[in-house]
CSV table of C-alpha atoms and ligand atoms in Angstrom, one decimal:
chain,number,residue,atom,x,y,z
A,1,UNK,CA,-21.0,-40.1,-165.0
A,2,UNK,CA,-22.2,-42.8,-162.5
A,3,UNK,CA,-25.2,-41.9,-160.5
A,4,UNK,CA,-27.5,-43.6,-158.0
A,5,UNK,CA,-30.7,-45.3,-159.5
A,6,UNK,CA,-33.9,-44.0,-158.2
A,7,UNK,CA,-37.7,-44.8,-158.2
A,8,UNK,CA,-38.2,-42.9,-161.4
A,9,UNK,CA,-35.6,-45.0,-163.3
A,10,UNK,CA,-37.5,-48.2,-162.8
A,11,UNK,CA,-39.5,-48.0,-166.0
A,12,UNK,CA,-36.3,-47.6,-168.2
A,13,UNK,CA,-34.4,-50.1,-166.0
A,14,UNK,CA,-37.3,-52.7,-166.6
A,15,UNK,CA,-37.1,-52.0,-170.3
A,16,UNK,CA,-33.3,-52.7,-170.2
A,17,UNK,CA,-33.8,-56.1,-168.3
A,18,UNK,CA,-36.7,-56.9,-170.8
A,19,UNK,CA,-34.6,-56.1,-173.8
A,20,UNK,CA,-32.1,-58.6,-172.6
A,21,UNK,CA,-34.8,-61.2,-172.4
A,22,UNK,CA,-34.6,-61.4,-168.6
A,23,UNK,CA,-37.4,-62.4,-166.2
A,24,UNK,CA,-37.2,-59.6,-163.6
A,25,UNK,CA,-40.2,-57.3,-163.3
A,26,UNK,CA,-40.6,-53.7,-162.1
A,27,UNK,CA,-41.3,-55.1,-158.7
A,28,UNK,CA,-37.9,-56.8,-158.6
A,29,UNK,CA,-36.2,-53.6,-159.5
A,30,UNK,CA,-38.3,-51.8,-157.0
A,31,UNK,CA,-37.3,-54.3,-154.3
A,32,UNK,CA,-33.6,-53.9,-155.1
A,33,UNK,CA,-33.7,-50.2,-155.0
A,34,UNK,CA,-35.6,-50.1,-151.7
A,35,UNK,CA,-33.2,-52.5,-150.1
A,36,UNK,CA,-30.1,-50.9,-151.5
A,37,UNK,CA,-30.8,-47.3,-152.0
A,38,UNK,CA,-27.0,-46.3,-151.9
A,39,UNK,CA,-25.8,-49.2,-153.9
A,40,UNK,CA,-27.8,-49.3,-157.2
A,41,UNK,CA,-26.0,-47.4,-160.0
A,42,UNK,CA,-26.6,-46.2,-163.5
A,43,UNK,CA,-25.1,-44.3,-166.2
A,44,UNK,CA,-26.9,-41.8,-168.3
A,45,UNK,CA,-25.9,-40.8,-171.8
A,46,UNK,CA,-27.8,-38.7,-174.4
A,47,UNK,CA,-30.2,-37.8,-171.6
A,48,UNK,CA,-31.3,-41.4,-170.9
A,49,UNK,CA,-30.4,-44.3,-168.5
A,50,UNK,CA,-28.3,-46.7,-170.7
A,51,UNK,CA,-26.5,-48.9,-168.2
A,52,UNK,CA,-27.1,-50.4,-164.8
A,53,UNK,CA,-25.6,-52.4,-162.0
A,54,UNK,CA,-26.9,-53.2,-158.5
A,55,UNK,CA,-25.0,-54.2,-155.3
A,56,UNK,CA,-27.0,-56.2,-152.6
A,57,UNK,CA,-25.2,-56.4,-149.3
A,58,UNK,CA,-25.8,-59.3,-146.9
A,59,UNK,CA,-23.9,-57.8,-144.0
A,60,UNK,CA,-20.2,-57.5,-144.5
A,61,UNK,CA,-19.6,-61.1,-145.3
A,62,UNK,CA,-21.3,-61.2,-148.6
A,63,UNK,CA,-22.6,-58.9,-151.3
A,64,UNK,CA,-24.0,-59.6,-154.7
A,65,UNK,CA,-23.8,-57.8,-158.1
A,66,UNK,CA,-26.7,-57.9,-160.3
A,67,UNK,CA,-28.7,-56.3,-163.1
A,68,UNK,CA,-25.5,-55.6,-165.2
A,69,UNK,CA,-27.1,-54.2,-168.4
A,70,UNK,CA,-26.2,-51.9,-171.1
A,71,UNK,CA,-28.7,-50.8,-173.7
A,72,UNK,CA,-27.6,-52.6,-177.0
A,73,UNK,CA,-27.0,-49.3,-178.8
A,74,UNK,CA,-24.5,-48.2,-176.2
A,75,UNK,CA,-22.6,-51.4,-175.6
A,76,UNK,CA,-18.8,-51.6,-176.0
A,77,UNK,CA,-18.2,-48.1,-174.8
A,78,UNK,CA,-16.9,-49.2,-171.3
A,79,UNK,CA,-20.2,-48.4,-169.5
A,80,UNK,CA,-20.5,-51.8,-167.8
A,81,UNK,CA,-16.9,-51.7,-166.8
A,82,UNK,CA,-17.2,-48.3,-165.3
A,83,UNK,CA,-20.3,-49.4,-163.2
A,84,UNK,CA,-18.6,-52.6,-162.1
A,85,UNK,CA,-15.5,-50.6,-161.0
A,86,UNK,CA,-17.9,-48.3,-159.1
A,87,UNK,CA,-19.7,-51.2,-157.4
A,88,UNK,CA,-16.5,-52.9,-156.4
A,89,UNK,CA,-15.1,-49.7,-155.0
A,90,UNK,CA,-18.5,-49.3,-153.1
A,91,UNK,CA,-18.1,-53.0,-151.7
A,92,UNK,CA,-14.5,-52.3,-150.7
A,93,UNK,CA,-15.6,-49.2,-148.9
A,94,UNK,CA,-18.3,-51.1,-147.1
A,95,UNK,CA,-15.8,-53.7,-146.0
A,96,UNK,CA,-17.5,-56.5,-147.9
A,97,UNK,CA,-15.3,-59.7,-147.7
A,98,UNK,CA,-16.8,-61.7,-150.4
A,99,UNK,CA,-18.4,-60.2,-153.5
A,100,UNK,CA,-20.2,-62.6,-155.9
A,101,UNK,CA,-22.3,-62.5,-159.1
A,102,UNK,CA,-23.8,-65.0,-161.6
A,103,UNK,CA,-22.3,-64.2,-165.0
A,104,UNK,CA,-23.8,-64.7,-168.4
A,105,UNK,CA,-21.4,-65.6,-171.3
A,106,UNK,CA,-21.5,-62.2,-172.4
A,107,UNK,CA,-20.5,-60.7,-168.8
A,108,UNK,CA,-17.9,-63.4,-167.8
A,109,UNK,CA,-14.8,-61.9,-169.7
A,110,UNK,CA,-15.6,-58.6,-168.2
A,111,UNK,CA,-15.8,-59.9,-164.7
A,112,UNK,CA,-12.7,-62.0,-165.1
A,113,UNK,CA,-10.8,-58.9,-166.1
A,114,UNK,CA,-11.8,-57.3,-162.9
A,115,UNK,CA,-10.5,-60.0,-160.8
A,116,UNK,CA,-13.6,-62.3,-160.3
A,117,UNK,CA,-12.9,-66.0,-160.3
A,118,UNK,CA,-15.0,-69.0,-161.3
A,119,UNK,CA,-16.9,-70.6,-158.3
A,120,UNK,CA,-19.3,-73.0,-159.8
A,121,UNK,CA,-22.2,-73.3,-162.4
A,122,UNK,CA,-25.7,-72.1,-161.9
A,123,UNK,CA,-28.4,-73.3,-164.1
A,124,UNK,CA,-31.9,-72.2,-164.9
A,125,UNK,CA,-34.5,-74.9,-165.3
A,126,UNK,CA,-38.1,-74.5,-166.7
A,127,UNK,CA,-41.3,-76.3,-166.6
A,128,UNK,CA,-44.9,-75.9,-167.9
A,129,UNK,CA,-47.8,-75.4,-165.6
A,130,UNK,CA,-48.8,-78.4,-163.3
A,131,UNK,CA,-51.0,-79.0,-160.4
A,132,UNK,CA,-49.1,-78.7,-157.0
A,133,UNK,CA,-49.0,-79.9,-153.5
A,134,UNK,CA,-50.6,-78.5,-150.3
A,135,UNK,CA,-49.4,-75.5,-148.3
A,136,UNK,CA,-47.0,-76.4,-145.4
A,137,UNK,CA,-46.8,-75.0,-141.9
A,138,UNK,CA,-44.8,-71.8,-140.9
A,139,UNK,CA,-41.5,-72.2,-139.2
A,140,UNK,CA,-38.3,-70.2,-138.7
A,141,UNK,CA,-36.7,-70.0,-142.0
A,142,UNK,CA,-33.8,-67.5,-141.3
A,143,UNK,CA,-31.7,-70.0,-139.6
A,144,UNK,CA,-31.7,-72.4,-142.6
A,145,UNK,CA,-30.9,-69.6,-144.9
A,146,UNK,CA,-28.0,-68.5,-142.7
A,147,UNK,CA,-26.6,-72.1,-142.6
A,148,UNK,CA,-27.0,-72.5,-146.4
A,149,UNK,CA,-25.2,-69.2,-147.3
A,150,UNK,CA,-23.2,-68.4,-144.3
A,151,UNK,CA,-24.2,-64.7,-144.5
A,152,UNK,CA,-27.3,-62.8,-143.3
A,153,UNK,CA,-29.9,-62.4,-146.0
A,154,UNK,CA,-32.7,-61.8,-143.6
A,155,UNK,CA,-33.7,-58.3,-144.9
A,156,UNK,CA,-33.8,-59.8,-148.5
A,157,UNK,CA,-35.8,-62.7,-147.4
A,158,UNK,CA,-38.4,-60.6,-145.5
A,159,UNK,CA,-38.9,-58.3,-148.5
A,160,UNK,CA,-39.3,-61.3,-150.8
A,161,UNK,CA,-41.8,-62.9,-148.4
A,162,UNK,CA,-44.0,-59.9,-148.7
A,163,UNK,CA,-44.4,-60.5,-152.5
A,164,UNK,CA,-44.1,-64.3,-152.7
A,165,UNK,CA,-46.1,-67.5,-152.4
A,166,UNK,CA,-44.4,-68.8,-149.2
A,167,UNK,CA,-44.0,-72.5,-148.2
A,168,UNK,CA,-42.3,-73.1,-144.9
A,169,UNK,CA,-41.9,-76.0,-142.5
A,170,UNK,CA,-39.3,-77.0,-139.8
A,171,UNK,CA,-37.4,-78.5,-142.8
A,172,UNK,CA,-36.9,-75.4,-144.8
A,173,UNK,CA,-38.7,-72.8,-146.9
A,174,UNK,CA,-39.6,-72.1,-150.6
A,175,UNK,CA,-40.8,-68.9,-152.1
A,176,UNK,CA,-42.1,-68.0,-155.6
A,177,UNK,CA,-42.9,-64.8,-157.2
A,178,UNK,CA,-44.2,-63.5,-160.5
A,179,UNK,CA,-41.7,-62.9,-163.2
A,180,UNK,CA,-41.9,-61.1,-166.5
A,181,UNK,CA,-41.8,-64.4,-168.6
A,182,UNK,CA,-42.6,-67.1,-166.1
A,183,UNK,CA,-43.2,-67.6,-162.3
A,184,UNK,CA,-40.0,-67.6,-160.5
A,185,UNK,CA,-39.3,-70.4,-158.0
A,186,UNK,CA,-36.7,-69.5,-155.3
A,187,UNK,CA,-35.1,-69.2,-153.0
A,188,UNK,CA,-35.7,-72.8,-151.6
A,189,UNK,CA,-33.5,-74.0,-148.8
A,190,UNK,CA,-34.3,-77.4,-147.5
A,191,UNK,CA,-32.8,-79.9,-145.1
A,192,UNK,CA,-34.0,-82.8,-147.3
A,193,UNK,CA,-35.4,-83.6,-150.8
A,194,UNK,CA,-38.9,-84.4,-149.5
A,195,UNK,CA,-39.6,-80.9,-148.3
A,196,UNK,CA,-37.9,-79.4,-151.4
A,197,UNK,CA,-40.2,-81.7,-153.5
A,198,UNK,CA,-43.4,-80.8,-151.8
A,199,UNK,CA,-42.6,-77.1,-151.5
A,200,UNK,CA,-41.4,-76.7,-155.1
A,201,UNK,CA,-44.5,-78.6,-156.4
A,202,UNK,CA,-46.6,-76.1,-154.4
A,203,UNK,CA,-44.7,-73.1,-155.8
A,204,UNK,CA,-44.5,-74.2,-159.4
A,205,UNK,CA,-48.1,-74.7,-160.6
A,206,UNK,CA,-47.7,-72.1,-163.3
A,207,UNK,CA,-45.1,-72.1,-166.1
A,208,UNK,CA,-41.9,-71.7,-163.9
A,209,UNK,CA,-38.2,-71.0,-163.8
A,210,UNK,CA,-36.1,-72.5,-161.2
A,211,UNK,CA,-32.3,-71.5,-160.8
A,212,UNK,CA,-30.2,-74.1,-159.1
A,213,UNK,CA,-26.6,-75.1,-158.4
A,214,UNK,CA,-26.0,-78.2,-160.4
A,215,UNK,CA,-23.2,-79.2,-158.0
A,216,UNK,CA,-26.0,-80.1,-155.5
A,217,UNK,CA,-26.9,-83.5,-157.0
A,218,UNK,CA,-30.1,-83.6,-155.0
A,219,UNK,CA,-31.4,-80.4,-156.6
A,220,UNK,CA,-30.4,-81.5,-160.1
A,221,UNK,CA,-32.1,-84.9,-159.6
A,222,UNK,CA,-35.3,-83.2,-158.3
A,223,UNK,CA,-35.5,-80.9,-161.2
A,224,UNK,CA,-35.4,-83.8,-163.6
A,225,UNK,CA,-37.8,-85.7,-161.5
A,226,UNK,CA,-40.4,-82.9,-161.4
A,227,UNK,CA,-40.2,-82.6,-165.2
A,228,UNK,CA,-38.1,-79.4,-165.5
A,229,UNK,CA,-35.8,-78.9,-168.4
A,230,UNK,CA,-32.4,-77.1,-168.4
A,231,UNK,CA,-32.7,-73.7,-170.3
A,232,UNK,CA,-29.7,-71.6,-169.4
A,233,UNK,CA,-26.2,-71.8,-168.0
A,234,UNK,CA,-24.5,-69.1,-165.9
A,235,UNK,CA,-21.2,-69.0,-164.0
A,236,UNK,CA,-21.1,-68.1,-160.4
A,237,UNK,CA,-18.0,-65.9,-159.7
A,238,UNK,CA,-16.3,-64.5,-156.6
A,239,UNK,CA,-13.9,-61.7,-155.9
A,240,UNK,CA,-12.2,-61.5,-152.5
A,241,UNK,CA,-12.6,-64.2,-149.9
A,242,UNK,CA,-14.1,-67.7,-150.9
A,243,UNK,CA,-17.3,-68.2,-149.0
A,244,UNK,CA,-19.2,-71.4,-149.3
A,245,UNK,CA,-22.2,-72.4,-147.0
A,246,UNK,CA,-24.1,-75.7,-146.7
A,247,UNK,CA,-25.0,-75.8,-150.4
A,248,UNK,CA,-26.5,-79.2,-150.2
A,249,UNK,CA,-29.5,-77.4,-148.7
A,250,UNK,CA,-29.8,-74.9,-151.5
A,251,UNK,CA,-32.4,-76.2,-153.9
A,252,UNK,CA,-33.2,-72.9,-155.6
A,253,UNK,CA,-31.3,-69.6,-155.4
A,254,UNK,CA,-33.1,-66.2,-155.0
A,255,UNK,CA,-32.3,-65.0,-158.4
A,256,UNK,CA,-29.1,-64.4,-160.5
A,257,UNK,CA,-29.1,-60.8,-159.4
A,258,UNK,CA,-29.6,-61.8,-155.7
A,259,UNK,CA,-27.7,-64.9,-155.1
B,1,COA,C1,-22.4,-57.6,-170.7
B,1,COA,C2,-22.8,-56.1,-170.9
B,1,COA,C3,-23.4,-55.6,-169.7
B,1,COA,C4,-21.5,-55.4,-171.1
B,1,COA,O1,-21.9,-54.0,-171.3
B,1,COA,P1,-20.9,-52.9,-172.1
B,1,COA,O2,-21.4,-51.6,-171.5
B,1,COA,O3,-21.0,-53.1,-173.5
B,1,COA,O4,-19.6,-53.5,-171.4
B,1,COA,P2,-18.2,-52.5,-171.6
B,1,COA,O5,-18.2,-51.6,-172.7
B,1,COA,O6,-17.8,-52.0,-170.3
B,1,COA,O7,-17.3,-53.7,-171.9
B,1,COA,C5,-17.6,-54.7,-172.9
B,1,COA,C6,-16.6,-54.9,-173.9
B,1,COA,O8,-16.2,-53.7,-174.6
B,1,COA,C7,-14.9,-53.5,-174.7
B,1,COA,N1,-14.8,-52.0,-174.7
B,1,COA,C8,-14.9,-51.1,-173.7
B,1,COA,N2,-14.8,-49.8,-174.1
B,1,COA,C9,-14.6,-49.9,-175.4
B,1,COA,C10,-14.4,-49.0,-176.5
B,1,COA,N3,-14.4,-47.7,-176.2
B,1,COA,N4,-14.4,-49.5,-177.8
B,1,COA,C11,-14.4,-50.8,-178.0
B,1,COA,N5,-14.7,-51.7,-177.0
B,1,COA,C12,-14.7,-51.3,-175.8
B,1,COA,C13,-14.5,-53.9,-173.4
B,1,COA,O9,-13.1,-54.1,-173.3
B,1,COA,C14,-15.2,-55.2,-173.3
B,1,COA,O10,-14.6,-56.1,-174.2
B,1,COA,P3,-14.5,-57.6,-174.0
B,1,COA,O11,-15.8,-58.1,-173.8
B,1,COA,O12,-13.9,-58.2,-175.3
B,1,COA,O13,-13.7,-57.8,-172.9
B,1,COA,C15,-23.8,-56.0,-172.1
B,1,COA,O14,-23.2,-56.7,-173.2
B,1,COA,C16,-25.1,-56.4,-171.9
B,1,COA,O15,-26.0,-55.8,-171.4
B,1,COA,N6,-25.5,-57.6,-172.2
B,1,COA,C17,-26.7,-58.4,-172.0
B,1,COA,C18,-27.0,-58.6,-170.6
B,1,COA,C19,-26.0,-59.4,-169.8
B,1,COA,O16,-25.6,-60.4,-170.2
B,1,COA,N7,-25.4,-58.9,-168.7
B,1,COA,C20,-24.4,-59.4,-167.9
B,1,COA,C21,-25.0,-60.1,-166.8
B,1,COA,S1,-24.0,-61.0,-165.8
């Protein structure tokens, strides 16, 4: 029943994420499929794609499950569970040590039943359009991300940079990209709040979403200072080995579907 998602599925997949009210665009789906051609799964029923799940691998240390969606008319038939079992088996086959995801309230019981444990909350904040700061100077951003996540997300970051507004400096980096509902700010990895403040201001001139880890008090304080308000709560969950990086540097995640 489970099959790989392909380029021609992007239209329906984007309809699924839009139906759930999510912010991802067709370009977000396209990037997931391009980066993980063997790890994005779907179930077809009645001749149409009705359920999806994606697995983004960051080396063997970490992989991220995202885009777990079932068409409303086909829910509670075990489709998401089947796809999750498939994605977990694939991660095991690849030798992934730590498998994570950001769970909605709807998804959390399903993940718990599959052995995921709560790690920490993750929150979406939102702000209306505002004038921003100046562009910053380029610098090597990969080391900062590696330190913050303790996994190699360089392939993802390079792909995101091609389609993002990019702010970098020796103190960190911040990206933003178009979303279906609002500009998406993230990832932002910063050694200090000053860089995060300047780069997020520069990235959030339109109406924006910003997903952060509220256990990083500096990120929480900055979101409030910059006039964002909390909009959604999810729960970050992990299966396999616990893996925590320097989360004090993580001001914005890359996306609920990406980590
Ligand atoms: C969360 C979501 C993906 C679940 O999809 P689904 O295909 O309905 O999930 P499943 O059918 O595999 O399992 C969901 C529930 O149906 C139950 N179920 C499975 N097969 C069933 C059957 N034949 N009859 C009745 N119930 C069944 C499961 O036990 C599970 O119950 P529980 O939630 O009480 O534990 C779906 O509700 C959705 O798309 N929600 C919006 C997007 C979202 O929040 N996604 C999660 C992101 S983290």
